[in-house]
């Protein structure tokens, strides 16, 4: 049964037990990549886990569009497309000298926090432009061709990158992971590169006050954000007007209508033929 995890969570939490309302459910296919609504604690109105059925995420399709978004933002930031547009509007030939001062991507390192399907797709796209790729994950991936270096030390990843891209899911272990103290190690005075921070994972890996403070202290030199701890982002949020912030409304990887039935049909074929399902949610890891 394909469904939105938020709908499923609300349905299940208001029933005495899963068996009462869905007694024959063996497998549920989510139509979303994130399944964090299911992992709220019982104290906050959530569910008691694990649930007595297999849940599979909607995945395998978001990597390419999110990778495109990341590379587009990196190029736009390095080449200062914003200033080129301003110069064009003013009819000024090289009115902004910054457009003459850019770095080649092949001279830069990208650190990717979270090396699942999406993270590795970003790594492959970055390598196509000659970037060095460093991947951070709790489990090392020493033989992954997309990564030049695999690390399990967050500090090492934060200090290595000219760009730090978070693709981390929302779990008990990742929520508020990137504190101001964590960003501080990335400062160029502390052995890092004061990188550009990019977030296309989940907004609650950090928060807006932390990002603003990290920018103002030059722990990070800019922030390019597609996800936030509160969405829609309130008009009063300081990120809107911060000169070092570029933001978009959670659109880096949109679900196309044709992708949902394609995945469901493939998964159903696997299920009925006794083959392993893809993208199975691990109740212990919360993703």
mmCIF file of C-alpha atoms in Angstrom:
data_model
loop_
_atom_site.group_PDB
_atom_site.id
_atom_site.type_symbol
_atom_site.label_atom_id
_atom_site.label_comp_id
_atom_site.label_asym_id
_atom_site.label_seq_id
_atom_site.Cartn_x
_atom_site.Cartn_y
_atom_site.Cartn_z
ATOM 1 C CA UNK A 1 0.000 0.000 0.000
ATOM 2 C CA UNK A 2 1.703 3.268 -1.125
ATOM 3 C CA UNK A 3 1.154 6.213 1.227
ATOM 4 C CA UNK A 4 2.574 9.374 2.776
ATOM 5 C CA UNK A 5 4.371 8.518 6.069
ATOM 6 C CA UNK A 6 2.843 11.558 7.786
ATOM 7 C CA UNK A 7 -0.650 10.282 6.930
ATOM 8 C CA UNK A 8 0.265 6.787 8.036
ATOM 9 C CA UNK A 9 1.702 8.102 11.305
ATOM 10 C CA UNK A 10 -1.459 10.072 12.093
ATOM 11 C CA UNK A 11 -3.610 7.071 11.215
ATOM 12 C CA UNK A 12 -1.697 4.631 13.373
ATOM 13 C CA UNK A 13 -1.190 6.824 16.411
ATOM 14 C CA UNK A 14 -4.932 7.285 16.857
ATOM 15 C CA UNK A 15 -5.708 3.561 16.933
ATOM 16 C CA UNK A 16 -5.234 1.088 19.797
ATOM 17 C CA UNK A 17 -2.924 -1.073 17.705
ATOM 18 C CA UNK A 18 -1.782 -1.540 14.134
ATOM 19 C CA UNK A 19 -3.443 -4.929 14.022
ATOM 20 C CA UNK A 20 -6.864 -3.405 14.739
ATOM 21 C CA UNK A 21 -6.967 -1.203 11.659
ATOM 22 C CA UNK A 22 -4.528 -2.977 9.336
ATOM 23 C CA UNK A 23 -4.571 -6.603 10.477
ATOM 24 C CA UNK A 24 -3.158 -8.046 7.251
ATOM 25 C CA UNK A 25 -0.567 -5.396 6.430
ATOM 26 C CA UNK A 26 2.823 -6.933 5.633
ATOM 27 C CA UNK A 27 4.454 -4.212 3.557
ATOM 28 C CA UNK A 28 3.895 -0.475 3.108
ATOM 29 C CA UNK A 29 5.506 1.622 0.360
ATOM 30 C CA UNK A 30 6.042 5.289 1.279
ATOM 31 C CA UNK A 31 5.710 7.931 -1.425
ATOM 32 C CA UNK A 32 8.236 10.159 0.363
ATOM 33 C CA UNK A 33 11.990 9.843 0.811
ATOM 34 C CA UNK A 34 11.836 10.927 4.440
ATOM 35 C CA UNK A 35 9.941 8.805 6.955
ATOM 36 C CA UNK A 36 10.769 10.808 10.100
ATOM 37 C CA UNK A 37 7.077 11.479 11.022
ATOM 38 C CA UNK A 38 6.894 7.818 12.006
ATOM 39 C CA UNK A 39 9.771 8.142 14.448
ATOM 40 C CA UNK A 40 8.385 10.683 16.863
ATOM 41 C CA UNK A 41 8.548 9.336 20.407
ATOM 42 C CA UNK A 42 5.356 8.104 22.101
ATOM 43 C CA UNK A 43 5.732 10.999 24.563
ATOM 44 C CA UNK A 44 5.377 13.467 21.665
ATOM 45 C CA UNK A 45 2.380 11.694 20.198
ATOM 46 C CA UNK A 46 4.364 9.225 18.146
ATOM 47 C CA UNK A 47 4.376 5.484 17.709
ATOM 48 C CA UNK A 48 5.862 2.580 19.577
ATOM 49 C CA UNK A 49 8.428 0.989 17.290
ATOM 50 C CA UNK A 50 9.181 -1.285 15.601
ATOM 51 C CA UNK A 51 5.932 -1.596 13.652
ATOM 52 C CA UNK A 52 4.868 -5.125 12.666
ATOM 53 C CA UNK A 53 5.309 -4.675 8.919
ATOM 54 C CA UNK A 54 7.988 -3.789 6.384
ATOM 55 C CA UNK A 55 8.162 -0.129 5.332
ATOM 56 C CA UNK A 56 10.028 0.937 2.206
ATOM 57 C CA UNK A 57 11.028 4.504 1.348
ATOM 58 C CA UNK A 58 10.471 6.263 -1.960
ATOM 59 C CA UNK A 59 14.072 6.458 -3.155
ATOM 60 C CA UNK A 60 16.365 5.862 -6.088
ATOM 61 C CA UNK A 61 15.065 8.843 -8.079
ATOM 62 C CA UNK A 62 16.093 11.933 -6.103
ATOM 63 C CA UNK A 63 19.854 11.631 -6.558
ATOM 64 C CA UNK A 64 20.181 13.128 -10.058
ATOM 65 C CA UNK A 65 17.956 16.214 -9.557
ATOM 66 C CA UNK A 66 19.457 17.008 -6.151
ATOM 67 C CA UNK A 67 22.962 16.566 -7.559
ATOM 68 C CA UNK A 68 22.056 18.943 -10.402
ATOM 69 C CA UNK A 69 20.789 21.495 -7.885
ATOM 70 C CA UNK A 70 23.975 21.242 -5.816
ATOM 71 C CA UNK A 71 26.351 21.597 -8.750
ATOM 72 C CA UNK A 72 24.289 24.463 -10.187
ATOM 73 C CA UNK A 73 24.429 26.301 -6.860
ATOM 74 C CA UNK A 74 28.157 25.703 -6.482
ATOM 75 C CA UNK A 75 28.905 27.016 -9.982
ATOM 76 C CA UNK A 76 26.582 29.998 -9.510
ATOM 77 C CA UNK A 77 28.307 30.827 -6.234
ATOM 78 C CA UNK A 78 31.856 30.505 -7.575
ATOM 79 C CA UNK A 79 31.180 32.429 -10.810
ATOM 80 C CA UNK A 80 29.016 35.072 -9.086
ATOM 81 C CA UNK A 81 26.097 34.815 -11.462
ATOM 82 C CA UNK A 82 24.170 37.118 -9.126
ATOM 83 C CA UNK A 83 26.643 39.946 -9.780
ATOM 84 C CA UNK A 84 26.647 39.258 -13.522
ATOM 85 C CA UNK A 85 22.880 39.710 -13.532
ATOM 86 C CA UNK A 86 23.209 42.938 -11.567
ATOM 87 C CA UNK A 87 25.876 44.243 -13.968
ATOM 88 C CA UNK A 88 23.628 43.371 -16.923
ATOM 89 C CA UNK A 89 20.717 45.264 -15.398
ATOM 90 C CA UNK A 90 23.019 48.250 -14.865
ATOM 91 C CA UNK A 91 24.533 47.858 -18.346
ATOM 92 C CA UNK A 92 28.025 47.766 -16.851
ATOM 93 C CA UNK A 93 30.825 45.728 -18.448
ATOM 94 C CA UNK A 94 32.596 44.011 -15.536
ATOM 95 C CA UNK A 95 31.014 46.439 -13.132
ATOM 96 C CA UNK A 96 31.637 43.933 -10.349
ATOM 97 C CA UNK A 97 35.305 42.970 -10.156
ATOM 98 C CA UNK A 98 34.378 39.823 -8.222
ATOM 99 C CA UNK A 99 33.262 38.133 -11.452
ATOM 100 C CA UNK A 100 36.938 38.055 -12.470
ATOM 101 C CA UNK A 101 37.991 36.333 -9.250
ATOM 102 C CA UNK A 102 36.696 32.787 -9.222
ATOM 103 C CA UNK A 103 38.009 29.343 -8.380
ATOM 104 C CA UNK A 104 38.001 26.317 -10.645
ATOM 105 C CA UNK A 105 35.899 23.473 -9.304
ATOM 106 C CA UNK A 106 38.797 21.157 -10.062
ATOM 107 C CA UNK A 107 40.782 22.957 -7.352
ATOM 108 C CA UNK A 108 38.086 22.429 -4.720
ATOM 109 C CA UNK A 109 37.067 19.683 -2.298
ATOM 110 C CA UNK A 110 33.478 18.781 -1.505
ATOM 111 C CA UNK A 111 32.679 17.046 1.774
ATOM 112 C CA UNK A 112 29.402 15.154 1.692
ATOM 113 C CA UNK A 113 27.701 14.345 4.992
ATOM 114 C CA UNK A 114 25.615 11.244 4.370
ATOM 115 C CA UNK A 115 26.727 8.805 1.694
ATOM 116 C CA UNK A 116 23.538 7.055 0.708
ATOM 117 C CA UNK A 117 21.979 7.059 -2.750
ATOM 118 C CA UNK A 118 21.670 10.871 -2.945
ATOM 119 C CA UNK A 119 25.039 11.647 -1.391
ATOM 120 C CA UNK A 120 26.896 9.355 -3.770
ATOM 121 C CA UNK A 121 25.049 10.833 -6.739
ATOM 122 C CA UNK A 122 26.279 14.288 -5.654
ATOM 123 C CA UNK A 123 29.797 12.870 -5.314
ATOM 124 C CA UNK A 124 29.736 11.439 -8.847
ATOM 125 C CA UNK A 125 28.522 14.752 -10.268
ATOM 126 C CA UNK A 126 31.228 16.651 -8.377
ATOM 127 C CA UNK A 127 33.934 14.275 -9.613
ATOM 128 C CA UNK A 128 32.774 14.914 -13.182
ATOM 129 C CA UNK A 129 33.931 18.509 -12.636
ATOM 130 C CA UNK A 130 37.208 17.386 -11.123
ATOM 131 C CA UNK A 131 36.339 18.093 -7.501
ATOM 132 C CA UNK A 132 37.918 15.992 -4.778
ATOM 133 C CA UNK A 133 35.188 14.127 -2.914
ATOM 134 C CA UNK A 134 35.214 13.337 0.801
ATOM 135 C CA UNK A 135 32.334 11.296 2.180
ATOM 136 C CA UNK A 136 31.284 11.227 5.833
ATOM 137 C CA UNK A 137 29.167 8.353 7.142
ATOM 138 C CA UNK A 138 28.951 6.254 10.278
ATOM 139 C CA UNK A 139 29.995 3.239 8.225
ATOM 140 C CA UNK A 140 33.178 3.659 6.136
ATOM 141 C CA UNK A 141 32.994 3.174 2.375
ATOM 142 C CA UNK A 142 36.647 2.586 1.428
ATOM 143 C CA UNK A 143 35.861 0.951 -1.921
ATOM 144 C CA UNK A 144 33.304 3.455 -3.189
ATOM 145 C CA UNK A 145 34.489 4.804 -6.589
ATOM 146 C CA UNK A 146 32.602 8.092 -6.148
ATOM 147 C CA UNK A 147 34.629 8.977 -3.068
ATOM 148 C CA UNK A 148 38.285 9.944 -3.040
ATOM 149 C CA UNK A 149 38.221 9.651 0.728
ATOM 150 C CA UNK A 150 35.778 8.043 3.154
ATOM 151 C CA UNK A 151 35.765 9.236 6.770
ATOM 152 C CA UNK A 152 33.768 8.474 9.899
ATOM 153 C CA UNK A 153 35.118 11.515 11.758
ATOM 154 C CA UNK A 154 32.816 14.523 11.377
ATOM 155 C CA UNK A 155 35.570 16.988 12.252
ATOM 156 C CA UNK A 156 37.744 15.631 9.438
ATOM 157 C CA UNK A 157 34.914 16.058 6.944
ATOM 158 C CA UNK A 158 34.104 19.585 8.111
ATOM 159 C CA UNK A 159 37.740 20.658 7.867
ATOM 160 C CA UNK A 160 38.437 19.048 4.490
ATOM 161 C CA UNK A 161 35.759 20.700 2.391
ATOM 162 C CA UNK A 162 35.618 23.952 0.491
ATOM 163 C CA UNK A 163 31.956 22.966 0.288
ATOM 164 C CA UNK A 164 30.219 20.906 2.969
ATOM 165 C CA UNK A 165 26.990 19.360 1.719
ATOM 166 C CA UNK A 166 24.617 17.765 4.216
ATOM 167 C CA UNK A 167 22.376 14.992 2.935
ATOM 168 C CA UNK A 168 21.785 13.608 6.419
ATOM 169 C CA UNK A 169 18.359 12.208 7.323
ATOM 170 C CA UNK A 170 16.400 13.282 10.386
ATOM 171 C CA UNK A 171 17.145 10.797 13.166
ATOM 172 C CA UNK A 172 17.803 10.947 16.889
ATOM 173 C CA UNK A 173 21.519 10.917 16.084
ATOM 174 C CA UNK A 174 21.476 13.693 13.471
ATOM 175 C CA UNK A 175 19.011 16.223 14.885
ATOM 176 C CA UNK A 176 20.992 19.299 15.980
ATOM 177 C CA UNK A 177 24.209 17.486 15.060
ATOM 178 C CA UNK A 178 25.754 20.590 13.490
ATOM 179 C CA UNK A 179 26.067 22.863 16.492
ATOM 180 C CA UNK A 180 28.015 26.119 16.541
ATOM 181 C CA UNK A 181 30.898 24.233 18.160
ATOM 182 C CA UNK A 182 30.887 21.738 15.282
ATOM 183 C CA UNK A 183 30.959 24.536 12.706
ATOM 184 C CA UNK A 184 33.771 26.220 14.626
ATOM 185 C CA UNK A 185 36.228 23.456 13.699
ATOM 186 C CA UNK A 186 35.655 24.332 10.032
ATOM 187 C CA UNK A 187 36.919 27.882 10.520
ATOM 188 C CA UNK A 188 40.105 28.630 8.578
ATOM 189 C CA UNK A 189 41.762 29.640 11.844
ATOM 190 C CA UNK A 190 41.090 26.171 13.262
ATOM 191 C CA UNK A 191 42.399 24.032 10.424
ATOM 192 C CA UNK A 192 39.355 24.188 8.169
ATOM 193 C CA UNK A 193 38.569 26.251 5.079
ATOM 194 C CA UNK A 194 35.570 28.274 6.315
ATOM 195 C CA UNK A 195 33.524 26.329 3.741
ATOM 196 C CA UNK A 196 30.256 27.056 2.039
ATOM 197 C CA UNK A 197 27.590 25.038 3.855
ATOM 198 C CA UNK A 198 24.946 23.419 1.659
ATOM 199 C CA UNK A 199 21.927 21.605 3.104
ATOM 200 C CA UNK A 200 19.693 19.380 0.978
ATOM 201 C CA UNK A 201 19.076 16.730 3.642
ATOM 202 C CA UNK A 202 16.904 17.653 6.594
ATOM 203 C CA UNK A 203 16.615 21.092 8.148
ATOM 204 C CA UNK A 204 16.792 19.900 11.746
ATOM 205 C CA UNK A 205 20.434 18.820 11.444
ATOM 206 C CA UNK A 206 21.062 22.418 12.594
ATOM 207 C CA UNK A 207 18.957 25.554 13.018
ATOM 208 C CA UNK A 208 18.745 29.114 11.736
ATOM 209 C CA UNK A 209 20.351 30.854 14.754
ATOM 210 C CA UNK A 210 23.301 28.468 14.549
ATOM 211 C CA UNK A 211 23.779 29.102 10.819
ATOM 212 C CA UNK A 212 23.635 32.871 11.306
ATOM 213 C CA UNK A 213 26.130 32.712 14.175
ATOM 214 C CA UNK A 214 28.457 30.452 12.155
ATOM 215 C CA UNK A 215 28.328 32.892 9.232
ATOM 216 C CA UNK A 216 28.956 35.937 11.396
ATOM 217 C CA UNK A 217 31.950 34.213 13.018
ATOM 218 C CA UNK A 218 33.291 33.092 9.603
ATOM 219 C CA UNK A 219 33.137 29.445 10.624
ATOM 220 C CA UNK A 220 31.376 29.084 7.272
ATOM 221 C CA UNK A 221 31.707 31.631 4.477
ATOM 222 C CA UNK A 222 28.222 31.205 2.998
ATOM 223 C CA UNK A 223 25.129 29.029 3.315
ATOM 224 C CA UNK A 224 23.083 27.567 0.452
ATOM 225 C CA UNK A 225 19.947 26.048 1.905
ATOM 226 C CA UNK A 226 17.010 24.090 0.524
ATOM 227 C CA UNK A 227 15.707 22.710 3.833
ATOM 228 C CA UNK A 228 14.964 24.309 7.188
ATOM 229 C CA UNK A 229 13.964 23.355 10.721
ATOM 230 C CA UNK A 230 10.598 25.029 10.090
ATOM 231 C CA UNK A 231 8.867 24.954 6.724
ATOM 232 C CA UNK A 232 7.522 27.130 5.231
ATOM 233 C CA UNK A 233 10.281 29.399 6.482
ATOM 234 C CA UNK A 234 8.651 32.262 8.449
ATOM 235 C CA UNK A 235 9.052 35.728 6.950
ATOM 236 C CA UNK A 236 10.634 36.839 10.227
ATOM 237 C CA UNK A 237 13.481 34.340 9.931
ATOM 238 C CA UNK A 238 16.845 36.191 9.615
ATOM 239 C CA UNK A 239 18.049 33.821 6.876
ATOM 240 C CA UNK A 240 15.837 35.571 4.325
ATOM 241 C CA UNK A 241 17.849 38.796 4.404
ATOM 242 C CA UNK A 242 21.305 37.558 5.385
ATOM 243 C CA UNK A 243 23.769 38.647 2.645
ATOM 244 C CA UNK A 244 25.663 35.340 2.777
ATOM 245 C CA UNK A 245 22.621 33.088 2.455
ATOM 246 C CA UNK A 246 21.032 31.635 -0.675
ATOM 247 C CA UNK A 247 17.834 29.739 -0.065
ATOM 248 C CA UNK A 248 15.203 27.831 -1.999
ATOM 249 C CA UNK A 249 11.836 26.409 -0.854
ATOM 250 C CA UNK A 250 12.681 22.681 -0.551
ATOM 251 C CA UNK A 251 12.675 22.115 -4.304
ATOM 252 C CA UNK A 252 16.081 20.553 -4.977
ATOM 253 C CA UNK A 253 14.489 17.180 -5.689
ATOM 254 C CA UNK A 254 10.806 17.105 -6.560
ATOM 255 C CA UNK A 255 8.747 13.948 -6.996
ATOM 256 C CA UNK A 256 7.609 13.434 -10.572
ATOM 257 C CA UNK A 257 4.228 11.756 -10.977
ATOM 258 C CA UNK A 258 5.602 9.037 -13.254
ATOM 259 C CA UNK A 259 8.275 8.006 -10.768
ATOM 260 C CA UNK A 260 5.829 6.845 -8.091
ATOM 261 C CA UNK A 261 4.019 4.115 -10.065
ATOM 262 C CA UNK A 262 7.294 2.998 -11.646
ATOM 263 C CA UNK A 263 8.800 2.313 -8.229
ATOM 264 C CA UNK A 264 5.614 0.774 -6.821
ATOM 265 C CA UNK A 265 5.309 -1.617 -9.787
ATOM 266 C CA UNK A 266 8.952 -2.641 -9.444
ATOM 267 C CA UNK A 267 8.621 -3.149 -5.698
ATOM 268 C CA UNK A 268 5.358 -5.083 -6.093
ATOM 269 C CA UNK A 269 7.051 -7.379 -8.584
ATOM 270 C CA UNK A 270 9.827 -7.993 -6.097
ATOM 271 C CA UNK A 271 7.341 -8.630 -3.299
ATOM 272 C CA UNK A 272 5.166 -11.091 -5.214
ATOM 273 C CA UNK A 273 8.204 -12.953 -6.541
ATOM 274 C CA UNK A 274 9.835 -13.270 -3.157
ATOM 275 C CA UNK A 275 12.763 -10.982 -4.043
ATOM 276 C CA UNK A 276 14.295 -8.507 -1.573
ATOM 277 C CA UNK A 277 12.561 -5.127 -1.476
ATOM 278 C CA UNK A 278 14.625 -1.995 -2.054
ATOM 279 C CA UNK A 279 14.956 0.943 0.344
ATOM 280 C CA UNK A 280 13.694 -0.914 3.411
ATOM 281 C CA UNK A 281 13.439 1.299 6.498
ATOM 282 C CA UNK A 282 15.604 0.189 9.396
ATOM 283 C CA UNK A 283 13.526 0.706 12.537
ATOM 284 C CA UNK A 284 16.697 0.903 14.643
ATOM 285 C CA UNK A 285 18.372 3.579 12.493
ATOM 286 C CA UNK A 286 15.156 5.584 11.887
ATOM 287 C CA UNK A 287 15.649 5.717 8.102
#
